[in-house]
Coordinates of C-alpha atoms and ligand atoms in Angstrom, one line a residue:
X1 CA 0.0 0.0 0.0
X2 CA 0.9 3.3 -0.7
X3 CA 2.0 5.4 2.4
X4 CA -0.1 7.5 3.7
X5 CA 0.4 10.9 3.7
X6 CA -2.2 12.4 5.8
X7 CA -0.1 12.6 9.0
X8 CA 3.0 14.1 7.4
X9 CA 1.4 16.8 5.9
X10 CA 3.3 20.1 6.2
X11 CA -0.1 22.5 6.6
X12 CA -3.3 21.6 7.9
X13 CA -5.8 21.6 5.4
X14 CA -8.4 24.3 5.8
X15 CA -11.0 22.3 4.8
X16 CA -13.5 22.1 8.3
X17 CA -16.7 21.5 6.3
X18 CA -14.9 18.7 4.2
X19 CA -13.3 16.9 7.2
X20 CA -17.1 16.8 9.1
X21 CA -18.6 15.2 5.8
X22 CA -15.7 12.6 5.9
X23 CA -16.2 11.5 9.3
X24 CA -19.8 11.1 8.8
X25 CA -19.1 9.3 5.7
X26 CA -16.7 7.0 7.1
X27 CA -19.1 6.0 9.6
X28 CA -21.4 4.8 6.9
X29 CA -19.1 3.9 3.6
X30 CA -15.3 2.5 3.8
X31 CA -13.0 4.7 3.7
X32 CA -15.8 7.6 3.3
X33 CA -15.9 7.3 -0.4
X34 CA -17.9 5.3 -3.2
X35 CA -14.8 5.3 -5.5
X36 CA -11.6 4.4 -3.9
X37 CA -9.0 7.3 -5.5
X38 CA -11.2 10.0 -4.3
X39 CA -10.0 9.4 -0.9
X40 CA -7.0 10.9 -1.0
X41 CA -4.8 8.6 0.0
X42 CA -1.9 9.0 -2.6
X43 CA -1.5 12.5 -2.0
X44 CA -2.7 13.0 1.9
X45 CA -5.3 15.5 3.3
X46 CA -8.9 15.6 3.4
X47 CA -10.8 14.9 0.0
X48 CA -12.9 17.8 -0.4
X49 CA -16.5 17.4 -0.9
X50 CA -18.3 19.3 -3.6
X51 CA -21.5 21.0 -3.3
X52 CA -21.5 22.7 -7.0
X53 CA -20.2 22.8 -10.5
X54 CA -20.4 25.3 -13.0
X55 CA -18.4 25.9 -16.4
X56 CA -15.2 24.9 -15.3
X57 CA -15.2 25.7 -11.2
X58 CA -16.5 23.6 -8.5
X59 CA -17.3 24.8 -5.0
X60 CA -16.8 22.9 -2.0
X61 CA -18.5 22.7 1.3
X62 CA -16.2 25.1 2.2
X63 CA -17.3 27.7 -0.1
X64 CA -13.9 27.1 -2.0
X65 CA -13.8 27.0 -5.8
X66 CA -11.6 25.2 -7.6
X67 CA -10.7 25.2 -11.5
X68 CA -11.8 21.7 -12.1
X69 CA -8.9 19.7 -14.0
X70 CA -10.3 16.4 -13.7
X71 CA -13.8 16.7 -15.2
X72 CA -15.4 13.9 -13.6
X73 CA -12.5 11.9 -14.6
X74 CA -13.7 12.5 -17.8
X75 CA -17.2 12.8 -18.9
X76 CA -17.4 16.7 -18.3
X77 CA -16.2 17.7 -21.5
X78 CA -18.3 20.9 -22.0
X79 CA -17.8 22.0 -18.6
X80 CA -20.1 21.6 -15.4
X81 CA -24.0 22.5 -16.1
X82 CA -23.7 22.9 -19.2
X83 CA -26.7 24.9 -20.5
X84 CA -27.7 22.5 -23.6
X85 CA -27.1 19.9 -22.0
X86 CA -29.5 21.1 -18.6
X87 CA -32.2 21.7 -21.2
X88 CA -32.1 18.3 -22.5
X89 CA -32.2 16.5 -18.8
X90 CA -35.4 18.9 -18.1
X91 CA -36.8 18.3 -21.1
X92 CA -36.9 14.8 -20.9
X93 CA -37.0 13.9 -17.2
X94 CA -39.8 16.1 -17.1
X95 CA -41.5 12.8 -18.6
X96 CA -40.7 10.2 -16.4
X97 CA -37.3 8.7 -15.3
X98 CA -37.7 5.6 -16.5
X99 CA -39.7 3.2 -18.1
X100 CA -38.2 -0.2 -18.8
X101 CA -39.1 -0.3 -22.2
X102 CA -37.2 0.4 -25.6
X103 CA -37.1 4.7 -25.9
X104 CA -36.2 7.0 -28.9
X105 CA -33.2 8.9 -27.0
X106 CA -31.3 5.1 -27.2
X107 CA -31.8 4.8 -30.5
X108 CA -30.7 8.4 -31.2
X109 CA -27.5 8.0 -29.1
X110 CA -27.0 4.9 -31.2
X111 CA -27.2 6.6 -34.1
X112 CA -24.9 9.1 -33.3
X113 CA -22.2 7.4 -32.2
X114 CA -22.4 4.6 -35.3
X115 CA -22.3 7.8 -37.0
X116 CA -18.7 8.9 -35.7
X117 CA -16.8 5.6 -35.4
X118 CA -17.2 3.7 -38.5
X119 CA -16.1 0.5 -37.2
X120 CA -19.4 0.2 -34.7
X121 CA -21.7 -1.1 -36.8
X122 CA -24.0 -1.6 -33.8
X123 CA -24.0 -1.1 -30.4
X124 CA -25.4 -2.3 -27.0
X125 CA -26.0 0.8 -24.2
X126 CA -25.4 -0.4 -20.3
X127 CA -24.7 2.1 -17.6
X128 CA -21.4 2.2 -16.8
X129 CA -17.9 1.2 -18.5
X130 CA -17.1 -1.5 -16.5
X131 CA -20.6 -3.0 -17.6
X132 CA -19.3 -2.3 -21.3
X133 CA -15.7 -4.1 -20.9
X134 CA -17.3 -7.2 -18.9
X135 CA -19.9 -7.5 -21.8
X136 CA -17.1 -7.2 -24.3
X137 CA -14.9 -9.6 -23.3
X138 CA -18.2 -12.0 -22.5
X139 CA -18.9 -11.3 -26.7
X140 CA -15.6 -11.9 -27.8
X141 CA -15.6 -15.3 -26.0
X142 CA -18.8 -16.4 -27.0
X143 CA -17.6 -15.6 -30.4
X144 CA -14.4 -17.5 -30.7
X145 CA -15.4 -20.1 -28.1
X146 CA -12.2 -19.6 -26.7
X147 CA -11.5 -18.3 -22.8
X148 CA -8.1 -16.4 -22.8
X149 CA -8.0 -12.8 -22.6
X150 CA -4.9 -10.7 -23.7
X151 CA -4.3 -7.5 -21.4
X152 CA -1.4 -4.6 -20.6
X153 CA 0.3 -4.2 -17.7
X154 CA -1.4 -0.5 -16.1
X155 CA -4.4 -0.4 -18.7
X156 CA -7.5 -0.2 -16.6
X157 CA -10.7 -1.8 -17.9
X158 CA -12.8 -1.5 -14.9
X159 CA -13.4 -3.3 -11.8
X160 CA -14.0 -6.7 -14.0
X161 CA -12.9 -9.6 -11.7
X162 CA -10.4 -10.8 -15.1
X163 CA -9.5 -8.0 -15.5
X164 CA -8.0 -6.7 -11.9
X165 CA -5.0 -7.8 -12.8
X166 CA -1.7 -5.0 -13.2
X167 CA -4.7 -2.9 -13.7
X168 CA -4.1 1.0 -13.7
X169 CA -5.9 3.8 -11.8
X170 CA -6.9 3.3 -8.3
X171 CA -5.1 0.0 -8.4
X172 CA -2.1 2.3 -9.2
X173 CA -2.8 4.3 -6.6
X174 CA -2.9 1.9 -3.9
X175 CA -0.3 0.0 -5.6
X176 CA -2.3 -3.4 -5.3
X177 CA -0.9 -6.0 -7.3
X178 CA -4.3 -7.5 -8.1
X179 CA -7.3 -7.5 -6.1
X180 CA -8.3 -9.9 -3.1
X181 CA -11.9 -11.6 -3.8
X182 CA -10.9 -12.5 -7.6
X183 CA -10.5 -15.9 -7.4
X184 CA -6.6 -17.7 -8.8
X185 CA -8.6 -19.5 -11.6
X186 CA -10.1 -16.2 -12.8
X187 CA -6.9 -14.5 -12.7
X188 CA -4.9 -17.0 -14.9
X189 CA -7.3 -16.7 -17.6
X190 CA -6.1 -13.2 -18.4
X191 CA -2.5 -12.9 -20.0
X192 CA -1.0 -9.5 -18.9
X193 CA 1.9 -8.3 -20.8
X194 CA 3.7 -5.1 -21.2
X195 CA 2.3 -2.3 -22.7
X196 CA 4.0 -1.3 -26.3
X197 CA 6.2 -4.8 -26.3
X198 CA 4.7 -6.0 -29.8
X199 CA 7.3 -8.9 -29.6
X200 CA 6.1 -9.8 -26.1
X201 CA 2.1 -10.4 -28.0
X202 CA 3.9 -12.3 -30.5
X203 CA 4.9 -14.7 -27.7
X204 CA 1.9 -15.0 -26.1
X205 CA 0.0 -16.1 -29.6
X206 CA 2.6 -18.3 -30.5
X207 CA 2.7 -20.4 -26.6
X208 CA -1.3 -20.1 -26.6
X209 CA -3.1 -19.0 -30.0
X210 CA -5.5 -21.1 -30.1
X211 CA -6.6 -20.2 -26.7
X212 CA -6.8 -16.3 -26.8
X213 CA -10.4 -14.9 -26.9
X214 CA -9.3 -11.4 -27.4
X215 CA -6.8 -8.8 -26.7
X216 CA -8.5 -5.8 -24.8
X217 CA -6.2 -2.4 -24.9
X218 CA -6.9 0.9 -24.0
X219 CA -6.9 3.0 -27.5
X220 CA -4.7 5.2 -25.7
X221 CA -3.5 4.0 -22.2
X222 CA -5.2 7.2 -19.6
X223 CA -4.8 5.1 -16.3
X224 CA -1.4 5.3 -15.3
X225 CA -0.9 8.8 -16.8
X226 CA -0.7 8.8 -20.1
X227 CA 0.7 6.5 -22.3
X228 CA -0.1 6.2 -26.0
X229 CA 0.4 3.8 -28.1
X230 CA 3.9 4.0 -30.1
X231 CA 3.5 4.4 -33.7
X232 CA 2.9 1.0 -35.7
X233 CA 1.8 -0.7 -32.2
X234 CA -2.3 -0.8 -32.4
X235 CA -2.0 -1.9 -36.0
X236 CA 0.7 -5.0 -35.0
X237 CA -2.2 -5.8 -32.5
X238 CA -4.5 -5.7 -35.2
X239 CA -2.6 -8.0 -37.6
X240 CA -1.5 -10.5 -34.7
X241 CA -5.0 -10.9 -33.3
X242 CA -6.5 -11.5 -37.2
X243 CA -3.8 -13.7 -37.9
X244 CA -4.7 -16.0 -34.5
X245 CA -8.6 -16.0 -35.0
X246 CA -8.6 -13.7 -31.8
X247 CA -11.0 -10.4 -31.2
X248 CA -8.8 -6.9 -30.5
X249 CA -11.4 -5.0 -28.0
X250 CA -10.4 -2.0 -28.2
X251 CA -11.1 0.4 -25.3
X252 CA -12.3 4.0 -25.5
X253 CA -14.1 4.7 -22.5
X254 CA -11.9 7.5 -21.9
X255 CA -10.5 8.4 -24.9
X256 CA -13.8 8.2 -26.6
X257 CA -15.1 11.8 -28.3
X258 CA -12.0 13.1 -26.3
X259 CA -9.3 12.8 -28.1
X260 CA -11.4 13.6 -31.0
X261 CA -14.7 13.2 -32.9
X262 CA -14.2 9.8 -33.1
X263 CA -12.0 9.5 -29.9
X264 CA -8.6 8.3 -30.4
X265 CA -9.4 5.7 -33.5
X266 CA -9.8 8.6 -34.9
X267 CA -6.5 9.9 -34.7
X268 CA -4.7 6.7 -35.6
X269 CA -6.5 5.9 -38.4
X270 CA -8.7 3.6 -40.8
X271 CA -6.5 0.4 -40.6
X272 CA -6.7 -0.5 -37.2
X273 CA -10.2 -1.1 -37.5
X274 CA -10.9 -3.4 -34.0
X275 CA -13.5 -6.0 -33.6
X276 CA -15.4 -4.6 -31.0
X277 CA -14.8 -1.0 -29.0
X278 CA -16.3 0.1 -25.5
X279 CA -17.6 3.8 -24.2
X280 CA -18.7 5.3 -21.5
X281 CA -17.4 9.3 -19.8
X282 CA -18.2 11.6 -22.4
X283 CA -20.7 9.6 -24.0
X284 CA -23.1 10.1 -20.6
X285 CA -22.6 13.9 -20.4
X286 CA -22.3 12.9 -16.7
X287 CA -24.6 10.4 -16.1
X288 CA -24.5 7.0 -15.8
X289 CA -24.2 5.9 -20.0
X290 CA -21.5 3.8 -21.6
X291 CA -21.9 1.0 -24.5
X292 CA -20.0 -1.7 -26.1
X293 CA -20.3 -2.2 -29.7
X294 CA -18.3 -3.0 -33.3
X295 CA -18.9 -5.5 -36.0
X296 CA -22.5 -6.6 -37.1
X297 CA -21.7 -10.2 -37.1
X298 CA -19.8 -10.8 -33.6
X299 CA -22.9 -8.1 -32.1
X300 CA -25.2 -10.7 -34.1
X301 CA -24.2 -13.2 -31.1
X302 CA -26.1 -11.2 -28.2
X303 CA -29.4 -11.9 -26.9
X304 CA -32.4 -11.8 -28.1
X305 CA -31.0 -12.5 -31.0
X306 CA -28.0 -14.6 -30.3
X307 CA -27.0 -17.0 -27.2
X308 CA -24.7 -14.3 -25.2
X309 CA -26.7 -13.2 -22.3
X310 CA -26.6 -9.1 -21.7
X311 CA -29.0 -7.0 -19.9
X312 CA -29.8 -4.0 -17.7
X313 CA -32.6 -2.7 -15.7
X314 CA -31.3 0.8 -16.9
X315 CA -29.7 0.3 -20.0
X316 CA -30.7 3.0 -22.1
X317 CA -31.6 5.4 -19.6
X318 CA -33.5 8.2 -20.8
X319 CA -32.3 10.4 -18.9
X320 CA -29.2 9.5 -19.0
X321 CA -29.4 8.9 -23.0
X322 CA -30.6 12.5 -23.6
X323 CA -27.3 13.9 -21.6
X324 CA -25.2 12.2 -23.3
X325 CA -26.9 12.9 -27.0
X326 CA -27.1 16.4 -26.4
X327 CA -23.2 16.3 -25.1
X328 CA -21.8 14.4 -28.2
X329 CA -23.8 16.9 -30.5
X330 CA -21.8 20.1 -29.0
X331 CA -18.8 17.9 -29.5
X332 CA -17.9 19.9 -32.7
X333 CA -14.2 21.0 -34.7
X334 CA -14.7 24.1 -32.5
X335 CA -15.2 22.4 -29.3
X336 CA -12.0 20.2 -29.9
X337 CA -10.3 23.0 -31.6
X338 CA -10.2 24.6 -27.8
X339 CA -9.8 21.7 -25.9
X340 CA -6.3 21.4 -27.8
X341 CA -5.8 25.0 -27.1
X342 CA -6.7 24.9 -23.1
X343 CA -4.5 21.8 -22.2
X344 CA -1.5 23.1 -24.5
X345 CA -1.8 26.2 -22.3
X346 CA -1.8 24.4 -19.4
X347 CA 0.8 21.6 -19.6
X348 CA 3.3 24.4 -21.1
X349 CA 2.7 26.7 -18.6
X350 CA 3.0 23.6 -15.7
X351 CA 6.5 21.6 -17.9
X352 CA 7.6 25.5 -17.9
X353 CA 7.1 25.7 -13.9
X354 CA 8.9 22.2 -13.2
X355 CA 12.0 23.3 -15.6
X356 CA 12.3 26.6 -13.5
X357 CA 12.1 24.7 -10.3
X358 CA 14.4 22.1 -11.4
X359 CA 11.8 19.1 -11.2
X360 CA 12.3 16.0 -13.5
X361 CA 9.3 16.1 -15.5
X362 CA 7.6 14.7 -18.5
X363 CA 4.3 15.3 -19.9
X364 CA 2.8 13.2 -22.4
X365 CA -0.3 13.3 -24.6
X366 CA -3.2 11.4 -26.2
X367 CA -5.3 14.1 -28.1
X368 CA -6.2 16.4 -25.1
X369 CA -5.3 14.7 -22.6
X370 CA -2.1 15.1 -21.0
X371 CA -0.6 13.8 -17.8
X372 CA 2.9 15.0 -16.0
X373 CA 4.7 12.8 -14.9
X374 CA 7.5 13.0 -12.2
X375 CA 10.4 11.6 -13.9
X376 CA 12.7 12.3 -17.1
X377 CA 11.0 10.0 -20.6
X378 CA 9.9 8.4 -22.1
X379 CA 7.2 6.4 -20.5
X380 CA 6.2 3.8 -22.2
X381 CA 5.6 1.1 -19.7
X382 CA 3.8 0.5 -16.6
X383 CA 7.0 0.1 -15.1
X384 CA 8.2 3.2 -16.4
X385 CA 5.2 5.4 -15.4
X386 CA 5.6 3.9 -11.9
X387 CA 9.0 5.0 -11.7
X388 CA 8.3 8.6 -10.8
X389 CA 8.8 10.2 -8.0
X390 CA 4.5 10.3 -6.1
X391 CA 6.1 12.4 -3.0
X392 CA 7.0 15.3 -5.5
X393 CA 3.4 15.0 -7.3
X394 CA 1.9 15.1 -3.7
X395 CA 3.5 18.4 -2.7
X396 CA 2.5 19.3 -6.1
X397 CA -1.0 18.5 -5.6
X398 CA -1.4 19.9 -2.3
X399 CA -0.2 23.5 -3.3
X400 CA -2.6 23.8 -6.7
X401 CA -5.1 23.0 -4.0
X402 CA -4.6 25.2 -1.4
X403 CA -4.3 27.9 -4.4
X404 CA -8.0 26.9 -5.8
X405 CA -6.5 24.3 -8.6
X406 CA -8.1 20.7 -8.4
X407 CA -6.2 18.1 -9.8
X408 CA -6.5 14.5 -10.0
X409 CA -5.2 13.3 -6.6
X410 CA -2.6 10.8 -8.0
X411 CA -0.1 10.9 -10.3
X412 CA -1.3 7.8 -12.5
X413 CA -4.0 9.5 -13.7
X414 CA -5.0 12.1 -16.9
X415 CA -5.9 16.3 -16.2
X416 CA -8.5 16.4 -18.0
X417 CA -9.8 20.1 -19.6
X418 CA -12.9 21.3 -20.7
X419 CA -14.9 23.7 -23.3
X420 CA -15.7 26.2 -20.3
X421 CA -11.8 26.8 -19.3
X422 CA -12.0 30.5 -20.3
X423 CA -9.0 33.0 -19.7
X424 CA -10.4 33.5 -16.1
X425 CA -9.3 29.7 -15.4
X426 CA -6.3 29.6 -17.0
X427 CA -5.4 32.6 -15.4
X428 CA -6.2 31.0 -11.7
X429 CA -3.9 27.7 -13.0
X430 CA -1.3 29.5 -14.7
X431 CA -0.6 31.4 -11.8
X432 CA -1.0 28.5 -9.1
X433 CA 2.2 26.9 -11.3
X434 CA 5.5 28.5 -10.1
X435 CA 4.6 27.7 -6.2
X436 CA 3.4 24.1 -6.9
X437 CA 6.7 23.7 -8.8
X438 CA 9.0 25.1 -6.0
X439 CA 7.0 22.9 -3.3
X440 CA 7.6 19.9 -5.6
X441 CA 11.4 20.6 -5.4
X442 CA 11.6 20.8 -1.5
X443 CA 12.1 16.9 -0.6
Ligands
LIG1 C1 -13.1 4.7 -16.5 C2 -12.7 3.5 -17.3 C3 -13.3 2.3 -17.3 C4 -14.4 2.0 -16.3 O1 -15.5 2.8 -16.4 P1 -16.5 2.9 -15.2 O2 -17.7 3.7 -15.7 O3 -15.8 3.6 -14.1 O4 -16.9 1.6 -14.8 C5 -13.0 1.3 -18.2 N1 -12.0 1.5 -19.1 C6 -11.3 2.7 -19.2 C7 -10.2 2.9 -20.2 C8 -11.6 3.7 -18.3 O5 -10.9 4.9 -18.3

């Protein structure tokens, strides 16, 4: 386990509303939180609590605002409360929350996102992107009839039981090898090797082939920092997996309409076409939305129609459907265009910082997203992102904080920028830099 830093803090954290809500959480939830990295513990302090978001700030119970760099980990692309996207979720909840039934808004999500990424030529909605991942990996199985599942070392796919296993994110954080509760016989169906080692997939088709279900990557690793994919590497996956009979999965939940229109396939290009592809953050403006989806024929297998069991009691949500539809539609050039600009602000004006202070540094990119780590480059491992130096990222943290900057508490993880960050914010972050910097350089 990561240390934890709470007790070696150098300032109290002025946070008296926060700290009440966590003790009366903790009573109730472990560890006070319903998703383990927003406790805090890689970085220390108490985890502040928001009450509101708007544009690009959130307030805390505190009455603090913060310039929100994490974005819900992802989904808030246009900013907090957006006002399109309000409208839609009043329009439609106005009618009812829910209905268990087939609704228009699914189909019009569909549409929209079969639309962008050629290579779904259908897809299945569930409500979060584990649910998308664990129903991917359950098609690609039932398609080949085969039960081994190809995975990198720090890409996280969500909490799937297979696929806890040198996962990324809070798993980083914590620095769990795996997690207890997945049972040995689980585990040892997923093959995990390193990320970016085409010769080390190469291996593992030619000892077990004939075995290998899939390979699930993420399009462009995000849960470790971020890591993409070197040039030539998604399309070796692409002709190893077709060459063995086996599914490529590839994973957008975060990546998808981030990194662009058409998420990061959409960077890379026409010839890594993969089998199937999941979604979820951006694609549920918020709410609880994600999908799996890809070629007609392997989506052909799932029931009703086929013998691969999938369901949801709130699949398709409406509500949740119509956020996410009217999110992807103001996901235009424009909107992209200034999501390039924001984060190139940003990261320049934070590598700038680090240089001036002295601190080893690297920031690396996938589309918008960026992610600093605290070492010299390349990282193009998991091993090589978790060679950086967390204390320095903590001290880092903790003074963007105190100077109104929220960042993702752990240094594994993606900033994250959104169409609201107007000169105002950047201002607040730009500014917050130089102090971060020199508090990362006092060990
Ligand atoms: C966030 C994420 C998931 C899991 O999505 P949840 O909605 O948190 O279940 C899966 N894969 C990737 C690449 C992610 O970033």
């Amino acid at each position: 386990m990561t240390r934890d830093l709470t007790a070696t803090l150098p300032h109290a954290p002025d946070a008296p509303a926060s700290a009440a809500l966590l003790d009366r959480a903790r009573a109730v939830t472990p560890g006070g939180v319903n998703s383990p990295v927003r406790a805090f513990r890689a970085v220390g302090g108490t985890p502040r609590f928001m009450t509101s978001g708007s544009g690009a700030w959130l307030t805390d119970a505190d009455g603090h605002d913060y310039v929100d760099l994490v974005c819900s980990w992802g989904p808030m692309i246009l900013g907090h409360a957006h006002p399109v996207v309000l409208e839609a979720v009043r329009r439609t909840i106005e009618n009812g929350f829910s209905f268990g039934t087939p609704s228009e808004n699914e189909v019009a999500l569909a549409e929209e996102i079969v639309a962008r990424v050629p290579p779904v030529e259908q897809l299945r909605l569930v409500s979060s992107g584990t649910e998308a991942t664990m129903s991917a990996i359950r098609l690609a199985r039932g398609y080949t009839g085969r039960s081994l599942v190809v995975k990198f070392a720090g890409h996280y796919h969500g909490h799937v039981d297979s696929l806890l296993v040198s996962a990324g994110s809070g798993v980083a954080t914590l620095a769990l090898p795996d997690s207890a509760g997945v049972p040995a016989e689980m585990a040892a169906e997923t093959l995990v090797v390193p990320y970016n080692d085409v010769a080390a997939v190469e291996a593992v088709f030619a000892a077990r082939g004939d075995q290998i279900a899939c390979v699930i990557t993420e399009a462009a690793a995000g849960n470790m920092g971020v890591v993409p994919p070197e040039p030539g590497f998604t399309q070796a996956l692409r002709r190893i997996t077709e060459q063995h009979g086996a599914l490529l999965v590839s994973d957008e939940v975060m990546t998808g309409f981030r990194c662009s229109a058409a998420g990061w396939w959409g960077l890379e290009g026409v010839d890594v076409a993969p089998d199937l592809m999941t979604f979820g953050k951006v694609m549920g403006g918020g709410f609880p939305a994600a999908a799996f989806g890809g070629r007609r024929d392997v989506m052909a297998l799932l029931a009703p129609d086929g013998p691969v069991y999938q369901a949801g009691t709130l699949s398709g949500n409406p509500v949740a459907t119509a956020a996410g539809l009217a999110t992807l539609q103001a996901c235009d050039e424009a909107l992209y265009d200034r999501l390039g600009t924001v984060s190139h602000t940003i990261a320049e004006a934070a590598s700038q910082a680090l240089t001036a202070a002295g601190v080893p540094h690297r920031v690396q990119w996938a589309g918008s997203m960026f992610s600093v780590f605290f070492r010299e480059g390349p990282v193009r491992t998991y091993d090589d992102a978790r060679a950086q130096d967390t204390a320095a990222f903590g001290r880092f943290f903790h003074a963007m904080l105190d100077a109104g900057v929220y960042l993702p508490p752990s240094a594994f993880e993606s900033w994250f920028v959104s169409g609201a960050h107007d000169e105002r914010a950047l201002e607040r972050v730009v500014s917050a830099l130089p102090a971060a910097a020199a508090a990362a350089a006092t060990a």
